[in-house]
XYZ file of C-alpha atoms in Angstrom:
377
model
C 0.000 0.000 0.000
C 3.069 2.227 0.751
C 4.351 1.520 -2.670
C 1.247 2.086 -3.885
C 0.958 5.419 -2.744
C 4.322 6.473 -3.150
C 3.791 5.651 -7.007
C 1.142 7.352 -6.675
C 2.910 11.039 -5.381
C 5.845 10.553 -8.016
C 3.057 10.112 -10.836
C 1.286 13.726 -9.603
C 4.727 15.608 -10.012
C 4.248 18.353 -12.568
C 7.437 20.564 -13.775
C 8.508 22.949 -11.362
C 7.899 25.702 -13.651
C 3.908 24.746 -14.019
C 4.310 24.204 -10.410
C 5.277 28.279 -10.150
C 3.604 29.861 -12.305
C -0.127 28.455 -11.815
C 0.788 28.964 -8.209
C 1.670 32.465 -8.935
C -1.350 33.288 -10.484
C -3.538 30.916 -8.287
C -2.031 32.618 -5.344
C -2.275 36.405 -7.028
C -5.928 36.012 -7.861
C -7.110 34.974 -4.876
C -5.248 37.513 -2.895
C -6.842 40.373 -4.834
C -10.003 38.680 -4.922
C -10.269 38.795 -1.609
C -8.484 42.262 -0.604
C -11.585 43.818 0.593
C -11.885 41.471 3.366
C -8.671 41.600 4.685
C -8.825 45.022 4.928
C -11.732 44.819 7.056
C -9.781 42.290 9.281
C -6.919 44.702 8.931
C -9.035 47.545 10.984
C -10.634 45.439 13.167
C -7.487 43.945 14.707
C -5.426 47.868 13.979
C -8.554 49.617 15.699
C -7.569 51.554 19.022
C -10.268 53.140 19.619
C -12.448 52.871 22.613
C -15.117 52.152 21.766
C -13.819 49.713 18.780
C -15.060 51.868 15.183
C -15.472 48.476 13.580
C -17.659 45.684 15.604
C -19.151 43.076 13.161
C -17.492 42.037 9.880
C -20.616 43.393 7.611
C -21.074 46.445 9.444
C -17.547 47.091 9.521
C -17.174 46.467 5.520
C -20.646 48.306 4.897
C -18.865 51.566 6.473
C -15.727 51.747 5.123
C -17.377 51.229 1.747
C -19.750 53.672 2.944
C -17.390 56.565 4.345
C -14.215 55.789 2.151
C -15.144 54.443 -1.018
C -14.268 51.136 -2.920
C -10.512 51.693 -4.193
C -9.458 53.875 -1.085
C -11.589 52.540 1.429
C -11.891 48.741 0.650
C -9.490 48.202 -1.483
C -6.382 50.507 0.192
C -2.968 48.892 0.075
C -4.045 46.603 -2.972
C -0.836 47.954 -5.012
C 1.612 46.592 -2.531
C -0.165 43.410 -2.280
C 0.002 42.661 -6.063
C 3.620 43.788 -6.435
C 4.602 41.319 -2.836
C 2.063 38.469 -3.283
C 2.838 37.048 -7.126
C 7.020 37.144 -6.997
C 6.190 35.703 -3.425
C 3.611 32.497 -4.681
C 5.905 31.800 -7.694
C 8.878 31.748 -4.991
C 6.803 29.676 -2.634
C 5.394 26.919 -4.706
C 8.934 26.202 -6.122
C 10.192 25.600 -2.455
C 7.584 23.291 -1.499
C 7.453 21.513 -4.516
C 11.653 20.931 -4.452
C 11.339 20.880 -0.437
C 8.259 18.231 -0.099
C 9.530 15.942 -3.078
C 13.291 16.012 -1.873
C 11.736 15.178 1.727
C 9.634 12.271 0.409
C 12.284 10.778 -1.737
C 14.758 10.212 1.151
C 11.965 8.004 3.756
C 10.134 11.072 5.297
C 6.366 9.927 6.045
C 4.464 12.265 3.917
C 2.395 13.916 6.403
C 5.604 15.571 8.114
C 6.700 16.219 4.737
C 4.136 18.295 3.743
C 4.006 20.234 6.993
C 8.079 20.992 6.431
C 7.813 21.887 3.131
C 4.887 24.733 3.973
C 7.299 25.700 6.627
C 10.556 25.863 4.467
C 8.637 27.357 1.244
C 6.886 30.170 3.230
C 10.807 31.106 4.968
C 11.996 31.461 1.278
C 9.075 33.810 -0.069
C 9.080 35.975 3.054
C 12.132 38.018 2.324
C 9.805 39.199 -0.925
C 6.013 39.119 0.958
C 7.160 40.698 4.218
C 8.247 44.277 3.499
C 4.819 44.433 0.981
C 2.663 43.147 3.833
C 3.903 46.316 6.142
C 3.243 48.581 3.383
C -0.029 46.927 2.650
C -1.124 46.431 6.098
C -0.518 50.286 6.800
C -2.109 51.518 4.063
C -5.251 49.406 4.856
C -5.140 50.919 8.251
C -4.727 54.132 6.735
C -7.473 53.957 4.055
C -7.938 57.418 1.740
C -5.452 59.983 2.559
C -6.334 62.715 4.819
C -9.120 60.561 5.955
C -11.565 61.849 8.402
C -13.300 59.022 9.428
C -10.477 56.717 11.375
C -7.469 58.025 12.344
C -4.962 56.064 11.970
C -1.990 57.972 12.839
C -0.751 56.949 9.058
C -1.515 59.322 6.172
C 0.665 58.358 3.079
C 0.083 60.071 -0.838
C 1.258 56.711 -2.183
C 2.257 53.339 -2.089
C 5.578 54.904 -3.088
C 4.950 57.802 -0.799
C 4.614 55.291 1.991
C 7.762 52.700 1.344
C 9.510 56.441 1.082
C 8.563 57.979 4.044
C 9.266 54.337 6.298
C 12.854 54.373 4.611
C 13.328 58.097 5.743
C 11.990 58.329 8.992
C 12.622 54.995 10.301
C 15.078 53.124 8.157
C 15.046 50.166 5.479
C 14.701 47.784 8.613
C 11.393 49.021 9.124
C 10.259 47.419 6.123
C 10.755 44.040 7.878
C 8.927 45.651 10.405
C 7.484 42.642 12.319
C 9.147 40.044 10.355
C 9.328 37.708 13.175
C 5.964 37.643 13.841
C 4.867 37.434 10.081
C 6.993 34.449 10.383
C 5.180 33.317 13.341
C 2.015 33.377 11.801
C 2.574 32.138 8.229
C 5.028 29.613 8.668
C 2.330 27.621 10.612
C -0.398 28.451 8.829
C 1.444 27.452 5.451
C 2.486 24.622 6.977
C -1.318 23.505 8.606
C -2.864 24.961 4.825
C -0.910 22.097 3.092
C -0.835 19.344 5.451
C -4.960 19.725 5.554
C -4.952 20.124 2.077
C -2.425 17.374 0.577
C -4.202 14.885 3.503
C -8.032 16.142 2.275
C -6.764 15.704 -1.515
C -5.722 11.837 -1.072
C -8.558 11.416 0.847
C -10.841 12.703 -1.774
C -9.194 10.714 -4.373
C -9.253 7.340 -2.946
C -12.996 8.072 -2.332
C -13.624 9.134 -6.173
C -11.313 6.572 -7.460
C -9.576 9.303 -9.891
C -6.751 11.884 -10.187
C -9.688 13.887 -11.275
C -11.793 14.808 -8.085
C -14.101 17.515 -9.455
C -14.889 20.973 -8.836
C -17.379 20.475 -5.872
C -14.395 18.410 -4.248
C -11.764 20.361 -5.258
C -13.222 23.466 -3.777
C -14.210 21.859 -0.970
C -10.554 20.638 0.177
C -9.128 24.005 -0.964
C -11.086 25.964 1.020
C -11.502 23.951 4.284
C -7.331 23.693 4.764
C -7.478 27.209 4.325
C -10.167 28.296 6.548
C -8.608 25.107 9.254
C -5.095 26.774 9.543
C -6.394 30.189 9.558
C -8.562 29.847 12.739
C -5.648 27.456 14.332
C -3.402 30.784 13.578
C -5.482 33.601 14.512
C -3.732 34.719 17.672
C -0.548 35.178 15.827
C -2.645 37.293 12.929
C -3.541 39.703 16.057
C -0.372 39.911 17.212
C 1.326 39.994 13.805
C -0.905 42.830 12.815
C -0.477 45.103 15.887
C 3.234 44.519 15.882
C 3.565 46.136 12.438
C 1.046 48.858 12.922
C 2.622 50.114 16.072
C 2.377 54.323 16.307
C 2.942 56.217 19.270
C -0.659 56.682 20.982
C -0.266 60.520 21.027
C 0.292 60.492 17.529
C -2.991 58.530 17.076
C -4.897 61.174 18.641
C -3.207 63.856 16.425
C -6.235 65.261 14.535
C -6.110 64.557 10.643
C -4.871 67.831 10.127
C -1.886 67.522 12.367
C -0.664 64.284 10.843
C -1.231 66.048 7.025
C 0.987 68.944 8.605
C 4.183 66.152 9.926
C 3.403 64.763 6.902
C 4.308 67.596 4.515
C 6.843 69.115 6.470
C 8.907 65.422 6.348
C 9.359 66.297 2.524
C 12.021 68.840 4.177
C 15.246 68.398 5.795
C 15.235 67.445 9.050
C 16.349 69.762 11.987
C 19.091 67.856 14.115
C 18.055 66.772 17.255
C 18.369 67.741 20.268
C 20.307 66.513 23.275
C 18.597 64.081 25.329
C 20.070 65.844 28.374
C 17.665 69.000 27.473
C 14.800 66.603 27.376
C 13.156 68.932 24.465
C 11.700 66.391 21.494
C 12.680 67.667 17.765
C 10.811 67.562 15.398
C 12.422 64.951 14.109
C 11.777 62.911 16.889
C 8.154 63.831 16.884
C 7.510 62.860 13.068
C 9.448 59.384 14.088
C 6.831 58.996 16.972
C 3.883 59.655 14.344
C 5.093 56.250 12.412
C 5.138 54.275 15.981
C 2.748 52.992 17.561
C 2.753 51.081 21.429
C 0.023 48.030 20.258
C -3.689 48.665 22.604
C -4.482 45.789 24.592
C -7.553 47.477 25.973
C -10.749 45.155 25.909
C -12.789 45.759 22.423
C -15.774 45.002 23.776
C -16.306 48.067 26.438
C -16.072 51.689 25.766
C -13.710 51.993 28.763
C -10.803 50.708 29.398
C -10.434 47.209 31.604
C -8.994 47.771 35.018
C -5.433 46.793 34.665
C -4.935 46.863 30.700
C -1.510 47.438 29.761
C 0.122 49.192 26.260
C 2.497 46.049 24.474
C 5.619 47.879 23.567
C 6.967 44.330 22.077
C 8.054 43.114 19.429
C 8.426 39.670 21.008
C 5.050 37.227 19.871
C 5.330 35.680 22.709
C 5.196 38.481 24.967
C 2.486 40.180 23.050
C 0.463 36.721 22.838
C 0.759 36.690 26.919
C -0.457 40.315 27.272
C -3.206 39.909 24.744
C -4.519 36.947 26.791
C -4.090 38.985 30.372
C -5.927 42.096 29.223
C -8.584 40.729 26.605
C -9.059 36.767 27.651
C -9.606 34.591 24.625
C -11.299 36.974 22.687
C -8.381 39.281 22.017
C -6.840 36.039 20.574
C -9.416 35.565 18.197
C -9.919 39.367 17.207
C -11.173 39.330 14.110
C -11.711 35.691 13.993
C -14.345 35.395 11.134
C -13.223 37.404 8.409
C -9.795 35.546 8.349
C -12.022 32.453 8.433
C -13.422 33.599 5.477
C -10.751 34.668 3.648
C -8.384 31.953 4.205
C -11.426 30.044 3.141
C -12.493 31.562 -0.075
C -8.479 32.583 -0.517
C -7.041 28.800 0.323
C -9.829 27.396 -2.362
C -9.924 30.252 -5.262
C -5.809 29.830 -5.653
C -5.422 25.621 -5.024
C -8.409 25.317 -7.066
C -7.032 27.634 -10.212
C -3.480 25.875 -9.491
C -5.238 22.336 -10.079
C -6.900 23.844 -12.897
C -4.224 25.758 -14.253
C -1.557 22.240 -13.913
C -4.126 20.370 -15.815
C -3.893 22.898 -18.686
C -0.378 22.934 -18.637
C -0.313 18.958 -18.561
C -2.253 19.288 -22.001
C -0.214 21.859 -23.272
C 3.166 21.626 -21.910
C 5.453 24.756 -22.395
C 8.390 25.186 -24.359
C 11.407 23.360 -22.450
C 9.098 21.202 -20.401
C 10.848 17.769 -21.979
C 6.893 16.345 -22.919
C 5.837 17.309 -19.387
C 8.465 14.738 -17.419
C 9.714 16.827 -14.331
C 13.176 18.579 -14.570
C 14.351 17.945 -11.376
């Protein structure tokens, strides 16, 4: 039965390069497909306020399309996201394809194999999805510029205008921003995606009796290994998220008008700062504070704050996972629980389901340099 199997896995191989590119686009088009919603997450999990602005997911997606509009409301940081999220599929399918096949061929059991190679593939695409998911993630925050109705303590022109103003005021580093808890959270959650999903798709196929599963089934296993390792990982989406949106608190109750202000006046030189001994702030120092931001563990379901709550100035996920639970109980964990539900779901199945589709196409049609289709190892 082993043998069996094993045949079985070698058989499925395609070409690394079908492998990448109908990941790419698999992985591309369900990102943007489902943009909106992660925006939504985005402010739910980013919101400071007390009360929280945004409660349910509907109400919370009917009023930023509402107040903000569709492109600069909704659909805010999308640029970033294309530009981090195709380079970073292509690199990732690669990996687990190389990774998972190299790990099978030398005696690993499968299931393990699957669960390293999620792990090892997302480590290789994050040094090209992590400084796009800061941008991305702080523009969603942000939504339009100038933007009266949440304030954000962000207020970038541009995707451009954004990546130049981190670089400025806070260094290239800051584009990695929270790396190690990106890490944290999509290591696993690539690793849990796959595992679910490779496990589901043998599953379904010994049940059909075919390679060919059909659409029901196909969207069905797609979509549940998504939706799976997304709830399994939502603590470390909280913490992940208010890790790289941190901004100084009294720069998040600068009025719209001051932020525009630090905001223009960072397109000049910068005055030197002063001595720490003086203890006078520059402005300098004050426009660096506007991009930082000490996470809110206050309770988001009172309009006061909880006896006790604390600020996380951390960039440790372990720390900030600790604090969470201390201050906010389970449901600070789980912030934002059902849109990331959702759009792992509908995300998971829309890209394994065009990536299935998408192999089978390129199995009929195999491109130039593909040897017939036999995998170049």
């Amino acid at each position: 039965m082993s043998r069996t199997l094993e045949e079985e896995e070698i058989e499925d191989r395609p070409p690394y390069l079908h492998s990448m590119i109908a990941g790419g686009i698999g992985g591309t088009t369900g990102d943007l497909l489902m943009h909106s919603l992660d925006t939504v997450k985005t402010r739910q999990q980013g919101d400071t306020h007390i009360p929280p602005r945004y409660s349910s997911m509907s109400s919370s997606y009917a009023t930023i399309f509402r107040q903000e509009g569709f492109r600069r409301g909704l659909y805010s940081g999308v640029t970033p996201a294309f530009l981090g999220s195709f380079p970073g599929t292509v690199i990732f399918f690669g990996t687990y394809e190389y990774s998972k096949r190299h790990l099978i061929d030398n005696g690993v059991h499968h299931s393990l194999a699957y669960l390293a190679g999620g792990f090892i593939a997302d480590f290789a695409a994050s040094f090209v999805y992590v400084p796009s998911e800061v941008l991305k993630t702080r523009l969603q925050l942000q939504g339009r510029y100038n933007n009266p109705f949440f304030s954000s303590g962000y207020n970038y022109r541009s995707t451009v205008d954004a990546a130049r103003t981190i670089i400025r005021q806070e260094g290239v580093l800051a584009l990695f921003h929270g790396y190690k808890a990106t890490i944290f959270r999509d290591l696993p959650f690539s690793a849990l995606q796959f595992a679910f999903y490779e496990q589901e798709q043998t599953w379904a196929k010994d049940w059909v009796g075919s390679r060919d599963i059909g659409l029901g089934l196909e969207i069905f296993t797609g979509a549940t290994a998504g939706g799976m390792a997304g709830v399994i990982t939502c603590p470390l989406d909280v913490v992940k998220t208010r890790i790289q949106t941190q901004l100084n608190p009294h720069a998040v109750a600068l009025p719209p008008a001051r932020a525009t202000n630090l905001q223009q006046q960072s397109a000049s030189p910068s005055p030197t700062r002063k001595s720490a001994k003086t203890g006078t702030p520059s402005l300098a120092s004050e426009k660096v504070a506007q991009q930082r931001r000490h996470i809110s563990a206050s309770s988001p379901s009172t309009s006061v704050r909880k006896p006790g709550s604390v600020n996380l100035d951390t960039s440790s996920v372990i720390t900030g996972l600790k604090l969470l639970y201390k201050t906010e109980g389970i449901a600070g964990w789980f912030r934002g629980v059902g849109p990331r539900a959702v759009w792992t779901s509908v995300q998971s199945g829309t890209m394994l389901v065009l990536y299935q589709a998408l192999l089978r196409q390129m199995e009929m049609h195999p491109l130039a340099g593909d040897n017939d289709g036999v995998p170049v190892v």
